Coordinates of N, CA, C and O in Angstrom, one line a residue:
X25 N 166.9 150.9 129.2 CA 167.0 151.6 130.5 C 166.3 150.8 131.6 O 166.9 150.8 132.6
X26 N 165.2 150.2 131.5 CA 164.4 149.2 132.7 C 165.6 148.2 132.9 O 166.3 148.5 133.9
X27 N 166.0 147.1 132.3 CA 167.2 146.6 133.0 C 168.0 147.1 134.2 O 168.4 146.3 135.2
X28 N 168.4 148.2 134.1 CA 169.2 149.3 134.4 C 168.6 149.9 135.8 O 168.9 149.9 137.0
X29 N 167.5 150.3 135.2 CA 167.0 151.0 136.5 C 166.5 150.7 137.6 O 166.6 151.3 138.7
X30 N 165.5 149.1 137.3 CA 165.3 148.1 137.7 C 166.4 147.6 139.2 O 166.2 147.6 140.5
X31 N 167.2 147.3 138.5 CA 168.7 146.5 139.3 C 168.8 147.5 140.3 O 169.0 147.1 141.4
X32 N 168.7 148.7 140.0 CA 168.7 149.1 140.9 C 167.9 149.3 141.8 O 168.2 149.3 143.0
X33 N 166.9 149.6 141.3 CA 165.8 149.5 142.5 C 165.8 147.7 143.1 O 165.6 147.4 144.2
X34 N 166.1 146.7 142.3 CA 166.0 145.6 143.4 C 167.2 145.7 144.5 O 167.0 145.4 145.6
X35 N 168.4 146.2 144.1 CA 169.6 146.3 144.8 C 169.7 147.3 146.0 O 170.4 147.2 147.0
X36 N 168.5 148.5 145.7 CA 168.7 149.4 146.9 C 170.3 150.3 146.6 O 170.4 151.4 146.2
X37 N 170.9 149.7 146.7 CA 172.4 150.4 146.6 C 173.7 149.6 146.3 O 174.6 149.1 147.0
X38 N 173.5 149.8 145.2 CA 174.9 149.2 144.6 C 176.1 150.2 143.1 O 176.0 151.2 142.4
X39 N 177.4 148.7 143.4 CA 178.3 149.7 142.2 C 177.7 149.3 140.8 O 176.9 148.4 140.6
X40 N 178.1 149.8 140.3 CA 177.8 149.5 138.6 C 178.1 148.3 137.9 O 177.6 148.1 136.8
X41 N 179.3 147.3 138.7 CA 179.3 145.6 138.6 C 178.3 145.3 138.9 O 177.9 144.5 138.0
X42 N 177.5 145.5 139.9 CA 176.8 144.4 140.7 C 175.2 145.1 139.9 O 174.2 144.7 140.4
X43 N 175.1 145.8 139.2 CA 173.6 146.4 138.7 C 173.8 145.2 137.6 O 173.0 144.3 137.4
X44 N 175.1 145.7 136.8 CA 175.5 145.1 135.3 C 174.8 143.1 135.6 O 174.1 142.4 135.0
X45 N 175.6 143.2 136.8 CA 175.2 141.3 136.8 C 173.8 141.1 137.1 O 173.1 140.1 136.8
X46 N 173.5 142.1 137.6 CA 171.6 141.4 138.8 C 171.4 140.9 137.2 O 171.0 139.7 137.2
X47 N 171.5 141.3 135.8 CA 170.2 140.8 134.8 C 171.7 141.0 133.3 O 171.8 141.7 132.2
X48 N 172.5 140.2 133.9 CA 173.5 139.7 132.8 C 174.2 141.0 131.9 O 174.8 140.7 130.9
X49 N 174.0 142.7 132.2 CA 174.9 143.3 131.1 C 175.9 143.3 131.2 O 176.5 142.3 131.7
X50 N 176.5 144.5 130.5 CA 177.8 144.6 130.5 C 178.1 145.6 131.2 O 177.4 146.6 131.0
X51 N 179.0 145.7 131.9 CA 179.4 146.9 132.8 C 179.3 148.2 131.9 O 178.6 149.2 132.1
X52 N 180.2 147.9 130.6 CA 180.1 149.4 130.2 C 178.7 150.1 130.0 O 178.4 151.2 130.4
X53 N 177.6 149.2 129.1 CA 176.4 149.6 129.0 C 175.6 150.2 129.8 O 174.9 151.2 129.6
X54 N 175.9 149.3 131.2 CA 175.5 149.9 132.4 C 175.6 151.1 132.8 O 174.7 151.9 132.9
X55 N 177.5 151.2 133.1 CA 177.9 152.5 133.2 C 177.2 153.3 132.8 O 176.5 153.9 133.6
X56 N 177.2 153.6 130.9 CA 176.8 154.8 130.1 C 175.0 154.7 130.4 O 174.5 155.7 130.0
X57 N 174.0 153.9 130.9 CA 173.0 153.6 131.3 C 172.5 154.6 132.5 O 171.5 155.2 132.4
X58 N 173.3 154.6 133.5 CA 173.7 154.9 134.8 C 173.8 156.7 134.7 O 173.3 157.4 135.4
X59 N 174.8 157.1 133.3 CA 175.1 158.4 133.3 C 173.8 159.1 132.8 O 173.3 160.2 133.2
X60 N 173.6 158.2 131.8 CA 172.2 158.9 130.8 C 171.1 158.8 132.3 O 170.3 159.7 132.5
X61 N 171.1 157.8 133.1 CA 169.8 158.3 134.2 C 169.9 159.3 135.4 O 169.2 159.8 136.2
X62 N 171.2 159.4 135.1 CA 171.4 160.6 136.6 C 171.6 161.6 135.9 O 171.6 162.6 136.7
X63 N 171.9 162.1 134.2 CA 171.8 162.8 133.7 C 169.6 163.5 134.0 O 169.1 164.5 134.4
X64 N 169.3 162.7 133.7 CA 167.6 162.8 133.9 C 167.5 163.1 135.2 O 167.1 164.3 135.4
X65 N 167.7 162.5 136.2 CA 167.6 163.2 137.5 C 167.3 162.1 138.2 O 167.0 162.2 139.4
X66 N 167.3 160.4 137.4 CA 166.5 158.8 138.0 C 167.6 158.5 139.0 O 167.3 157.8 140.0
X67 N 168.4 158.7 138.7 CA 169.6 158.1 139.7 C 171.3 159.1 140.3 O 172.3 159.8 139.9
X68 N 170.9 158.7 141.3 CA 172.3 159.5 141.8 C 173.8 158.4 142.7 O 173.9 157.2 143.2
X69 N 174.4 159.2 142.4 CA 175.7 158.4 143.0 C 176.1 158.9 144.2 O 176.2 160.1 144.4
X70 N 176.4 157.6 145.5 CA 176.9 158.8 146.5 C 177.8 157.7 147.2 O 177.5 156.5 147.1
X71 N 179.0 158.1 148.1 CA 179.6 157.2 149.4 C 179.4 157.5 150.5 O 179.1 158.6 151.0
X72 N 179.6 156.2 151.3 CA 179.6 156.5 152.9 C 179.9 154.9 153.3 O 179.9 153.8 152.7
X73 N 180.1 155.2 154.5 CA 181.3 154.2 155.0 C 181.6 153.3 154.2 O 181.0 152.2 154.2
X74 N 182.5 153.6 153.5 CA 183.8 153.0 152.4 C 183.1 152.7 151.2 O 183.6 152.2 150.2
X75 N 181.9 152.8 151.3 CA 181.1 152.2 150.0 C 180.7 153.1 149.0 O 180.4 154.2 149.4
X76 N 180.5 152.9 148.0 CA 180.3 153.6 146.6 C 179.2 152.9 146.2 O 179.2 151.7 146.3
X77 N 178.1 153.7 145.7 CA 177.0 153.1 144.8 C 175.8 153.7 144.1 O 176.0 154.9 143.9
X78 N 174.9 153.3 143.8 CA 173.7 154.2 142.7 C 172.5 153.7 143.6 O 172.4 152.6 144.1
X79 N 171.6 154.7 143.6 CA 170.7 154.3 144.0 C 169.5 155.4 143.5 O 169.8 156.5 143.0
X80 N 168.2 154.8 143.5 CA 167.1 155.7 142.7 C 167.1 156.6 143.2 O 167.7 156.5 144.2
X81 N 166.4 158.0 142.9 CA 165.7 159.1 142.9 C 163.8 159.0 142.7 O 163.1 158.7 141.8
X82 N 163.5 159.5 143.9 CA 161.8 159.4 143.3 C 161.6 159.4 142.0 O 161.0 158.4 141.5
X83 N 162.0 160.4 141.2 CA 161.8 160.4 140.4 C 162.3 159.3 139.0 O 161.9 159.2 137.9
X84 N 163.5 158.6 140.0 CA 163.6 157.6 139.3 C 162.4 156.0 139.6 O 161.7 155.1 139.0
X85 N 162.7 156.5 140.5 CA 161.5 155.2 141.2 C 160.4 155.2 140.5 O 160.0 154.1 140.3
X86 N 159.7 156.3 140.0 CA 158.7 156.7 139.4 C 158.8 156.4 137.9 O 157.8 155.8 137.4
X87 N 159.8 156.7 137.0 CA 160.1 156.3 135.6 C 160.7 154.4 135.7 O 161.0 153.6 134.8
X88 N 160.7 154.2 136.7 CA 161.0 152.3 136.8 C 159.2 152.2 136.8 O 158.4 151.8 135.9
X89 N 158.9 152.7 138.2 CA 157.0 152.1 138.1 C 156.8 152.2 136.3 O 156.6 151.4 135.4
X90 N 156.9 153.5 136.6 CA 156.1 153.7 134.6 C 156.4 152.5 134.0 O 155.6 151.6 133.8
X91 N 157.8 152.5 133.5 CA 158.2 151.4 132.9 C 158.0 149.8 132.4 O 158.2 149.1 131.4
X92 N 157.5 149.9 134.7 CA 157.4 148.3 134.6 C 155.9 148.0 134.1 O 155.5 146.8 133.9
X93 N 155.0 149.1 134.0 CA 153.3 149.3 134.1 C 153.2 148.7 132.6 O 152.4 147.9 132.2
X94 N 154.3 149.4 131.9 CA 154.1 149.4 130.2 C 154.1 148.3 129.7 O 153.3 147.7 129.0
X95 N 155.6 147.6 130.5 CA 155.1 145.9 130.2 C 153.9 145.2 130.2 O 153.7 144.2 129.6
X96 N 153.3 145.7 131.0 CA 151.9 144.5 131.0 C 151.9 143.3 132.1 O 152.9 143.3 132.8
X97 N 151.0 142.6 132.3 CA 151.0 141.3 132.7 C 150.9 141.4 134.2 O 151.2 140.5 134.9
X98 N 150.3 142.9 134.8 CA 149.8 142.7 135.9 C 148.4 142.3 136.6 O 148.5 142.3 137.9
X99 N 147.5 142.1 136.3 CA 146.7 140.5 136.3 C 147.4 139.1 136.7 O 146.7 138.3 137.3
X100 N 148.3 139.0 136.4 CA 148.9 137.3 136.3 C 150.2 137.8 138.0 O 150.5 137.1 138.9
X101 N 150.4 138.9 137.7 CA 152.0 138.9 138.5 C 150.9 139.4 139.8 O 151.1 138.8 140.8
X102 N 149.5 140.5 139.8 CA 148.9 140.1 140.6 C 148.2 139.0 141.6 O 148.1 139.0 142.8
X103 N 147.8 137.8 140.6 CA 147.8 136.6 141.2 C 148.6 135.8 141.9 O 148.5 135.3 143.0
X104 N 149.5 135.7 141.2 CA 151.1 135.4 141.8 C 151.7 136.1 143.4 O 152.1 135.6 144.4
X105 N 151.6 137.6 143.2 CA 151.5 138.1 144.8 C 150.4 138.1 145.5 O 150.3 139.2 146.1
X106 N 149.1 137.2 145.7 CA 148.7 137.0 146.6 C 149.2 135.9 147.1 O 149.3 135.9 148.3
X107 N 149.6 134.7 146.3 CA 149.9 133.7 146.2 C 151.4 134.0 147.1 O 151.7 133.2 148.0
X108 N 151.9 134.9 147.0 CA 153.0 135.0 147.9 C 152.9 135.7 148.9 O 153.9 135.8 149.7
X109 N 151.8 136.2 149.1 CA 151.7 136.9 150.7 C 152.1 136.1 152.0 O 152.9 136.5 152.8
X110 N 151.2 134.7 152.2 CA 150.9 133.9 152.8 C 152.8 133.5 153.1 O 153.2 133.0 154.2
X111 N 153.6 133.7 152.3 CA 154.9 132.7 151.6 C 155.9 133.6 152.8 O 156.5 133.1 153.7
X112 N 155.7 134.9 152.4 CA 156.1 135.6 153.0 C 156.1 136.1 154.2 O 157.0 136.8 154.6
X113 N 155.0 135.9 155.0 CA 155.0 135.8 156.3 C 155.3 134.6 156.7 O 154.7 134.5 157.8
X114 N 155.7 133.5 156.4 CA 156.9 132.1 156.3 C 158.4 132.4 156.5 O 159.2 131.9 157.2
X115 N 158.4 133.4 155.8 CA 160.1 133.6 155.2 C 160.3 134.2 156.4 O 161.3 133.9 157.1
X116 N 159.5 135.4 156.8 CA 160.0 136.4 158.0 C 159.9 135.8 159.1 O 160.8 136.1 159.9
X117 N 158.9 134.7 159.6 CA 159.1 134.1 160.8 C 160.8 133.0 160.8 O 161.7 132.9 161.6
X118 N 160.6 132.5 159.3 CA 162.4 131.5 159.5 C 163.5 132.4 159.6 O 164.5 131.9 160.2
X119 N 163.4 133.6 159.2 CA 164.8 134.3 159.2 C 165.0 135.0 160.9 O 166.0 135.4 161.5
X120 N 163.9 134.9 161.4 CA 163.3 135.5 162.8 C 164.1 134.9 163.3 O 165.2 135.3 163.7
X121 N 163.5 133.3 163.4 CA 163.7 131.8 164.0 C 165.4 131.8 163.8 O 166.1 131.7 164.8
X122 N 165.9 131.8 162.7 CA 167.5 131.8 162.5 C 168.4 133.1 163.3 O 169.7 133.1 163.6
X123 N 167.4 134.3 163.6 CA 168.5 134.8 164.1 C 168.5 134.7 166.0 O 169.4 134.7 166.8
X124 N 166.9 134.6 166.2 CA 166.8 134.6 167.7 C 166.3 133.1 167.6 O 165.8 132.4 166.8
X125 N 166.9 132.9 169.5 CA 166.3 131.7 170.0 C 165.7 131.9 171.2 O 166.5 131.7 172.2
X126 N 164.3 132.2 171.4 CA 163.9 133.1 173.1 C 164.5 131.8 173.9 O 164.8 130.6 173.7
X127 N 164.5 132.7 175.3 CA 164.8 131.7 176.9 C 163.8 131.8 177.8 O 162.7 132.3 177.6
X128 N 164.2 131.5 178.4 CA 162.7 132.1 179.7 C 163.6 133.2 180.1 O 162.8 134.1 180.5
X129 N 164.8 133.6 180.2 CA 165.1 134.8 180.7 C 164.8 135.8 179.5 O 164.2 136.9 179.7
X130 N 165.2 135.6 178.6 CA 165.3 136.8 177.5 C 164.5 136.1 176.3 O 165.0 135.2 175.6
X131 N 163.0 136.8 176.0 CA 162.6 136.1 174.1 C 163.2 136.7 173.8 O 163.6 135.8 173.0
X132 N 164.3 138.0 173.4 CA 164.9 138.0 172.3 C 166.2 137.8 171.7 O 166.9 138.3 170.8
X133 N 166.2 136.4 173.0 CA 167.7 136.1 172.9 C 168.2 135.7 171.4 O 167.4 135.2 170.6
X134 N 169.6 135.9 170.9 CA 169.8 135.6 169.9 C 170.9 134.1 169.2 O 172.0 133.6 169.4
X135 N 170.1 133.9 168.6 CA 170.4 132.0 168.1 C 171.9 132.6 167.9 O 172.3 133.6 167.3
X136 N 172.5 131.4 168.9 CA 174.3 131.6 168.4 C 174.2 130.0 167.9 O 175.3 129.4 168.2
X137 N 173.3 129.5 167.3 CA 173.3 128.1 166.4 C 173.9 127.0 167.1 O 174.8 126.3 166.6
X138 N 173.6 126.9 168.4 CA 174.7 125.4 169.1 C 173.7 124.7 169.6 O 173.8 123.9 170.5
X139 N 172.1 125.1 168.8 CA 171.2 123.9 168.9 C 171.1 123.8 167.5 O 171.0 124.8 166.8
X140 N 171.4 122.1 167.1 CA 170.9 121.7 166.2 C 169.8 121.5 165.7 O 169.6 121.4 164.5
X141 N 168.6 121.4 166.7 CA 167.6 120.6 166.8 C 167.0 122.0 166.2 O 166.7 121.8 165.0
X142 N 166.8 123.4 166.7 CA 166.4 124.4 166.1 C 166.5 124.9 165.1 O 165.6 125.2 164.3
X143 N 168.2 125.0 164.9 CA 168.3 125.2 163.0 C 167.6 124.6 162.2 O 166.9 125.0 161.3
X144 N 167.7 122.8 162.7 CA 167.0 122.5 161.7 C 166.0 122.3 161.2 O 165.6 121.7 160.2
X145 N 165.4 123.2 162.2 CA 163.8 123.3 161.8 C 163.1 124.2 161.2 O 162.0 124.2 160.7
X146 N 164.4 125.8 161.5 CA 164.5 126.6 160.6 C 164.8 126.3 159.1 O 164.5 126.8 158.1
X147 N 165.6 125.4 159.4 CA 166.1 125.4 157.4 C 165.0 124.1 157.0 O 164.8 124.1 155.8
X148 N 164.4 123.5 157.5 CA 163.2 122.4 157.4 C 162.5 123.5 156.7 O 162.5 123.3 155.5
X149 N 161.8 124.8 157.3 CA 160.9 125.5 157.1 C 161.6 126.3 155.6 O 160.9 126.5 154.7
X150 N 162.6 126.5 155.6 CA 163.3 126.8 154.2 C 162.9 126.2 152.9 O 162.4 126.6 151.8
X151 N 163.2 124.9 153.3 CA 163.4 123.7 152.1 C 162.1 123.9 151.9 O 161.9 124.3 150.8
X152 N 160.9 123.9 152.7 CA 159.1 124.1 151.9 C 158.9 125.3 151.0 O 158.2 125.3 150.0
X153 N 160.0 126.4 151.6 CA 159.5 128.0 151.2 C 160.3 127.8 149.3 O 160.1 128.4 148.3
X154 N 161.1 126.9 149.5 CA 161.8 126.8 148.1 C 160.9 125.9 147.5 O 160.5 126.0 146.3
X155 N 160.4 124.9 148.1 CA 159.7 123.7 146.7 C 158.2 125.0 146.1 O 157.9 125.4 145.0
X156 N 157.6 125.4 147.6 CA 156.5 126.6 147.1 C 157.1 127.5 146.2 O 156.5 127.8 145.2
X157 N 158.4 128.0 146.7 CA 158.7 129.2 145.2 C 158.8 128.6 143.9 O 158.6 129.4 142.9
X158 N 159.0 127.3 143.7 CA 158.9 126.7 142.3 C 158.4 127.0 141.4 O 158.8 127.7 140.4
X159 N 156.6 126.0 141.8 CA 155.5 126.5 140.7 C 155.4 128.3 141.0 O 155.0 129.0 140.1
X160 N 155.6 128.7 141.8 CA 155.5 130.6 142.1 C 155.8 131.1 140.9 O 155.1 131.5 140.0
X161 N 157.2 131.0 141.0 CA 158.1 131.5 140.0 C 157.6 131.2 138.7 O 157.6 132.0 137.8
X162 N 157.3 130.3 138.5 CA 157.4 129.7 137.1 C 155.9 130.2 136.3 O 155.5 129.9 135.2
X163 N 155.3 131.0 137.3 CA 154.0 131.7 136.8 C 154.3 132.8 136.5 O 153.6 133.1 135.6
X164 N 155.1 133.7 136.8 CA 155.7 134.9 136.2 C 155.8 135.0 135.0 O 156.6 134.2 134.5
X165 N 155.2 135.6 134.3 CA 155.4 136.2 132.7 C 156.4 136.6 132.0 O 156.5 136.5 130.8
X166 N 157.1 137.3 132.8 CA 158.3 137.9 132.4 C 159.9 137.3 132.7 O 160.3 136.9 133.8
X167 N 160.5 137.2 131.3 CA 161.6 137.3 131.4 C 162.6 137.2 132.7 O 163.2 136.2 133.1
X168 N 162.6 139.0 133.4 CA 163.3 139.4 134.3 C 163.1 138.8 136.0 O 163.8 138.9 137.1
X169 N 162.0 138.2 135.6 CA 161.3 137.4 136.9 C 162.1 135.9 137.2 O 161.9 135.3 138.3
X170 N 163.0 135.3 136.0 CA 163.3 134.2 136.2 C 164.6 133.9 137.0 O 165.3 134.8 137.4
X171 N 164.8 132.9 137.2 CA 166.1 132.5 138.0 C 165.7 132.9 140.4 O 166.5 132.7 141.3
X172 N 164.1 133.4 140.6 CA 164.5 133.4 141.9 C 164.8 132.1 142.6 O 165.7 131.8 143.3
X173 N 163.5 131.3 142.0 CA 163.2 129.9 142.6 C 165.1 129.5 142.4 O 165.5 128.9 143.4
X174 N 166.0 129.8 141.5 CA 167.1 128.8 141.4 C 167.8 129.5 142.5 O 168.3 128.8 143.3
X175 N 168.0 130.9 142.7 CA 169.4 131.4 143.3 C 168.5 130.8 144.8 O 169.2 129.9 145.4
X176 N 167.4 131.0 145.4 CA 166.9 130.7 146.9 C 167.7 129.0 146.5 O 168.9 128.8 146.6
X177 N 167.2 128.5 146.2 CA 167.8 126.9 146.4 C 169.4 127.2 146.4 O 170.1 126.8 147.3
X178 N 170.1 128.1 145.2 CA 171.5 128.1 145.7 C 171.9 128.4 147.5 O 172.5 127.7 148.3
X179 N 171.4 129.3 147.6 CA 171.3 129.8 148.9 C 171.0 129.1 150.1 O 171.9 128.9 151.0
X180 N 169.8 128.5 150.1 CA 169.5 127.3 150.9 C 171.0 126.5 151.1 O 171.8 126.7 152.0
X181 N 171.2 125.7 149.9 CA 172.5 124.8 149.3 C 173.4 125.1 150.4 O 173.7 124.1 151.1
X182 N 174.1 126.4 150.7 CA 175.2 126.6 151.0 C 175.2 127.3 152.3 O 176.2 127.9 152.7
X183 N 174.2 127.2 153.1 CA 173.7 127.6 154.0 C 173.6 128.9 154.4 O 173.8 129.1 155.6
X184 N 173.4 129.7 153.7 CA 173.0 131.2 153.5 C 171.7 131.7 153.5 O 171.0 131.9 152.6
X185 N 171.3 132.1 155.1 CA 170.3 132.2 155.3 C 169.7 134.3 155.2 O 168.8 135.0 154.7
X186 N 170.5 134.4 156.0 CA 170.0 136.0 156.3 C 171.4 136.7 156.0 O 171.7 137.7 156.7
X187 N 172.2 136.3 155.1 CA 173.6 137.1 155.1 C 173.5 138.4 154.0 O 172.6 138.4 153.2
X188 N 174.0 139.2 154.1 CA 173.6 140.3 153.5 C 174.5 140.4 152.4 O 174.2 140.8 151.3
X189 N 175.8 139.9 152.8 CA 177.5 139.9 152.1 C 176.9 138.9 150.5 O 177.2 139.2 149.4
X190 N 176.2 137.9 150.7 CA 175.9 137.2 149.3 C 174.6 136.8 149.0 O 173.8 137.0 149.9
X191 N 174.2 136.3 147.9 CA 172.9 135.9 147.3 C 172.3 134.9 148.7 O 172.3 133.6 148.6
X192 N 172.0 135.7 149.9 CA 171.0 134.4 150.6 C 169.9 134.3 150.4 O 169.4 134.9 149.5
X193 N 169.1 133.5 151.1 CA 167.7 133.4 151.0 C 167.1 134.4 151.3 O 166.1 134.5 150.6
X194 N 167.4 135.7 152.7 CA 166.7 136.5 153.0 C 167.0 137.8 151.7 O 166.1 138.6 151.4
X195 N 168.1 137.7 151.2 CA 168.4 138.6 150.3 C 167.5 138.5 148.4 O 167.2 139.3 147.6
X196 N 167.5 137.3 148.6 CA 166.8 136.9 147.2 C 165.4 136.7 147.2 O 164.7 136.6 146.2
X197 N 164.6 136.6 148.8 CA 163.0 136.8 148.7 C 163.1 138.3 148.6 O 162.3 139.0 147.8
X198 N 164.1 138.9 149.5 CA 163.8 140.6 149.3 C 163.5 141.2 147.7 O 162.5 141.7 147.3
X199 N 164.5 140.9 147.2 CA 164.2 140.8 145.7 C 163.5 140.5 145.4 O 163.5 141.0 144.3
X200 N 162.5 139.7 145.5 CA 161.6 138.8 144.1 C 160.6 139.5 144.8 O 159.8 139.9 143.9
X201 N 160.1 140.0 146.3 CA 159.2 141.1 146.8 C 159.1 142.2 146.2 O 158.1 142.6 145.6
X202 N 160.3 142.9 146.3 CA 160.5 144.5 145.5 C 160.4 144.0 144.1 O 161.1 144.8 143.6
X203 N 159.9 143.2 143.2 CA 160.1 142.8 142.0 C 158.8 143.0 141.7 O 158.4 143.7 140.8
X204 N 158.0 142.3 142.6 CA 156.2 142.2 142.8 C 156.1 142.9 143.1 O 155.5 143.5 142.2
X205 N 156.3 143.9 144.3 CA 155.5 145.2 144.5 C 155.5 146.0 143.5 O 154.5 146.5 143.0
X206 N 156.9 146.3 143.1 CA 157.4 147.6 142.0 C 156.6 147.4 140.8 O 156.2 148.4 140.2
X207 N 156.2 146.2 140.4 CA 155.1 145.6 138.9 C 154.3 146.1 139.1 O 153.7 146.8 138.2
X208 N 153.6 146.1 140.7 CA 152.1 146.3 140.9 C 152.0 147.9 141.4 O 150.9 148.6 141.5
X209 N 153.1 148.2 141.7 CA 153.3 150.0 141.6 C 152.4 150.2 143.4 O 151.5 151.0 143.7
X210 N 153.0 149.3 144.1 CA 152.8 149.2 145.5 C 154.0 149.2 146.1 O 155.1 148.9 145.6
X211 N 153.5 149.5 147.3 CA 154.7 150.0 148.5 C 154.8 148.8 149.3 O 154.1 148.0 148.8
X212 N 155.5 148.4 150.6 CA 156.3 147.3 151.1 C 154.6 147.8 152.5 O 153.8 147.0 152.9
X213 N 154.7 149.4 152.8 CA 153.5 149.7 153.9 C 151.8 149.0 153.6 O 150.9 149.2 154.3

């Protein structure tokens, strides 16, 4: 069931493909995973604009904390999010930097990317936040913690910075955040 309920809590809101992949199941497992939790009252299903998906229940959110507590290894995954605080106020100023480019008429004008000289100093600042996620990642104890450092470099790769539609960089620190907080049974406030 933590696989399961997990995924979704890193996903926020998704269908029952995209829970099944965040951590390799099988759709069907998922599925009957999915029923057995909204049977409990952890997860509910709902649409709105054209979208279908699962998303926790306090009380689901609360049986994922439990869950992730039981594992252990919060000592170590606490070290690791201090270690990422600093990383993280990095990440939110490049994705800042990528979407606005102030003027003297307007700071919050927004980067329409026809300076090069800027991007590239936004994704300059990228390429550091990926070599730092490296050793990061690779201190994680668990299992379900592996693969961020690789998908941020995919992302980086293909120039996917703050897109929401696939695995970008701003979408896969989101995750590996909600990954750390939820371990440490702390809020984003």
């Amino acid at each position: 069931m933590l696989p399961v309920l997990h995924a979704v809590r890193l996903l926020g809101f998704a269908d029952a493909r995209a829970i099944a992949r965040r951590f390799g199941l099988s759709v069907s497992e998922t599925q009957d995973a999915l029923a057995e939790a909204e049977a409990r009252g952890w997860t509910t299903y709902s649409s709105f604009a054209g979208s279908s998906g699962w998303s926790l229940t306090e009380e689901g959110r609360a049986e994922n904390e439990r869950l992730l507590k039981a594992e252990g290894h919060t000592k170590t995954v606490q070290k690791v999010y201090d270690e990422f605080l600093p990383l993280n106020a990095l990440l939110q100023q490049a994705c800042t930097d990528w979407q606005l480019k102030p003027t003297a008429d307007d700071p919050l004008a927004a980067n329409d990317h026809s300076d090069p000289a800027w991007d590239a100093g936004v994704l300059h600042e990228l390429k550091a936040l990926e070599r730092a996620l490296v050793p990061l990642n690779a201190k994680l104890p668990l299992p379900r913690f592996r693969g961020y450092d690789v998908r941020f470099a995919h992302a980086l790769q293909n120039g996917w910075v703050d897109r929401s539609d696939v695995d970008s960089c701003h979408r896969v620190w989101f995750e590996l955040h909600e990954d750390l907080i939820a371990t440490l049974g702390l809020t984003r406030s």
